[in-house]
Amino acid sequence: MTARIVNVSFVSPPAVKMDEFAALFAADPGGDEIARVIGNSAIDAKGMAVNPFAEDPRGWSTRTRMDRSLAEAVALGREAVDLALRRAGVAASEVGLLVTSTTTTHSVPGLDALTHELGMSRRTQALSLGPMGCYAALPSLLACRDWVEVHKRPAVLLLVDLFSPHLQPPPYDKEKAVVLTLFGDGAAAVVFRPDAPTGQVAAGPGLEIVDAETLVAPEHAADLQVHLGEHGMDVRLAPTMPDVVANAVPGLVGPLLARHGLRHDDIAWWALHPGGRRILDRVEENLRLPETSVRESRAVMRSYGNTAGPAVMAVLEQLWRSAPVAAGEHVMALAFGPGATLWALLLCGTRTDPTERKP
């Protein structure tokens, strides 16, 4: 018996417009650099659980940042999971496992406390994964899938990353300006169900994980790092990352397609992690993808920025809604993060539905 993804739901806090965000830093050392980066970012707005115009977190201690981050992550995570369960038609009491992954919120108990707040059983298992950064969604999906296949019960994956509590104080150089601009807040929830027994039709459309491929380039480990510092989460993002990812991604995708006798043209759509404008440009170029394959990734980045772990799931949700795949159609999800670590997930539609797009 296999496991099927039956819903993906992404939520974000109230959005802050990036031109207004730039004005917040105008008088700070390096504020002009932030304005230039925002102007070139292709990001119009991003969700911020801590609105810096109402309360500026740049002077907060790490403890204050982490406490606030946990409170906001639980609230946003509750919203995402509740929405996903309702859309999937799964009661919280049916869930056998809640997997959580976050890079920006560290606490025990933490997001796992949602098992009780959402009305899940006292016997619901909780598994906390992380921190993994921007690639967290794909290995976490595999963990959920494996559990559902063994236990034959529904499971939920929750990914939450919040960067607004971790805004760093000045001065700002170009790298800090990119980090301040790029990363936004978001949460994504994914509901898995065991597939219908042989001979029975699954209830509703879904996605099945077919295979995965990962690639690590340790020689570039210093190019993207996330550490807990004196002012909360400190992100190191070198300007080399777009080229590192773009040069490595054909060697990630090629073997995965070859194992299943597939070509690029056999992929109905590509869910690319919206890691930044240059990353999307370079990956699109190196994989020779049609512009339509990255349209949703660009749209998600424009509206929310890079929300790290939840980001590729936000793209997956948009693609699933705008162009649902029919049974047998393949899709590819790609995510990249610290390490430098790249992940690819090959998925397949599991049922033809009257509302689905035909091949």
mmCIF file of C-alpha atoms in Angstrom, residues 20 24 26 35-37 91 106 143 158 160 193-194 207-208 211 239 252 260 289 298 303 308 323 337 345:
data_model
loop_
_atom_site.group_PDB
_atom_site.id
_atom_site.type_symbol
_atom_site.label_atom_id
_atom_site.label_comp_id
_atom_site.label_asym_id
_atom_site.label_seq_id
_atom_site.Cartn_x
_atom_site.Cartn_y
_atom_site.Cartn_z
ATOM 1 C CA GLU A 20 7.799 50.539 2.461
ATOM 2 C CA LEU A 24 12.542 51.495 7.415
ATOM 3 C CA ALA A 26 16.859 54.407 4.845
ATOM 4 C CA ALA A 35 17.025 49.920 -1.279
ATOM 5 C CA ARG A 36 19.121 48.867 -4.291
ATOM 6 C CA VAL A 37 18.754 45.156 -3.513
ATOM 7 C CA ALA A 91 -10.393 14.870 10.970
ATOM 8 C CA HIS A 106 14.032 26.135 18.390
ATOM 9 C CA ALA A 143 9.685 10.713 6.203
ATOM 10 C CA LEU A 158 4.107 21.089 8.950
ATOM 11 C CA VAL A 160 7.243 26.821 9.404
ATOM 12 C CA ARG A 193 -3.387 9.391 3.381
ATOM 13 C CA PRO A 194 -2.798 5.700 2.739
ATOM 14 C CA LEU A 207 0.153 12.903 -5.670
ATOM 15 C CA GLU A 208 2.393 9.918 -5.019
ATOM 16 C CA ASP A 211 11.525 8.631 -6.242
ATOM 17 C CA PRO A 239 26.616 35.625 -4.108
ATOM 18 C CA LEU A 252 20.612 15.962 -9.809
ATOM 19 C CA HIS A 260 12.271 6.005 -14.768
ATOM 20 C CA LEU A 289 12.946 24.817 -19.061
ATOM 21 C CA ARG A 298 8.360 33.626 -9.675
ATOM 22 C CA SER A 303 4.255 37.797 -3.249
ATOM 23 C CA ALA A 308 12.787 28.701 3.291
ATOM 24 C CA ALA A 323 -3.008 22.989 -13.432
ATOM 25 C CA GLY A 337 19.814 24.791 0.874
ATOM 26 C CA LEU A 345 11.475 14.706 -5.785
#
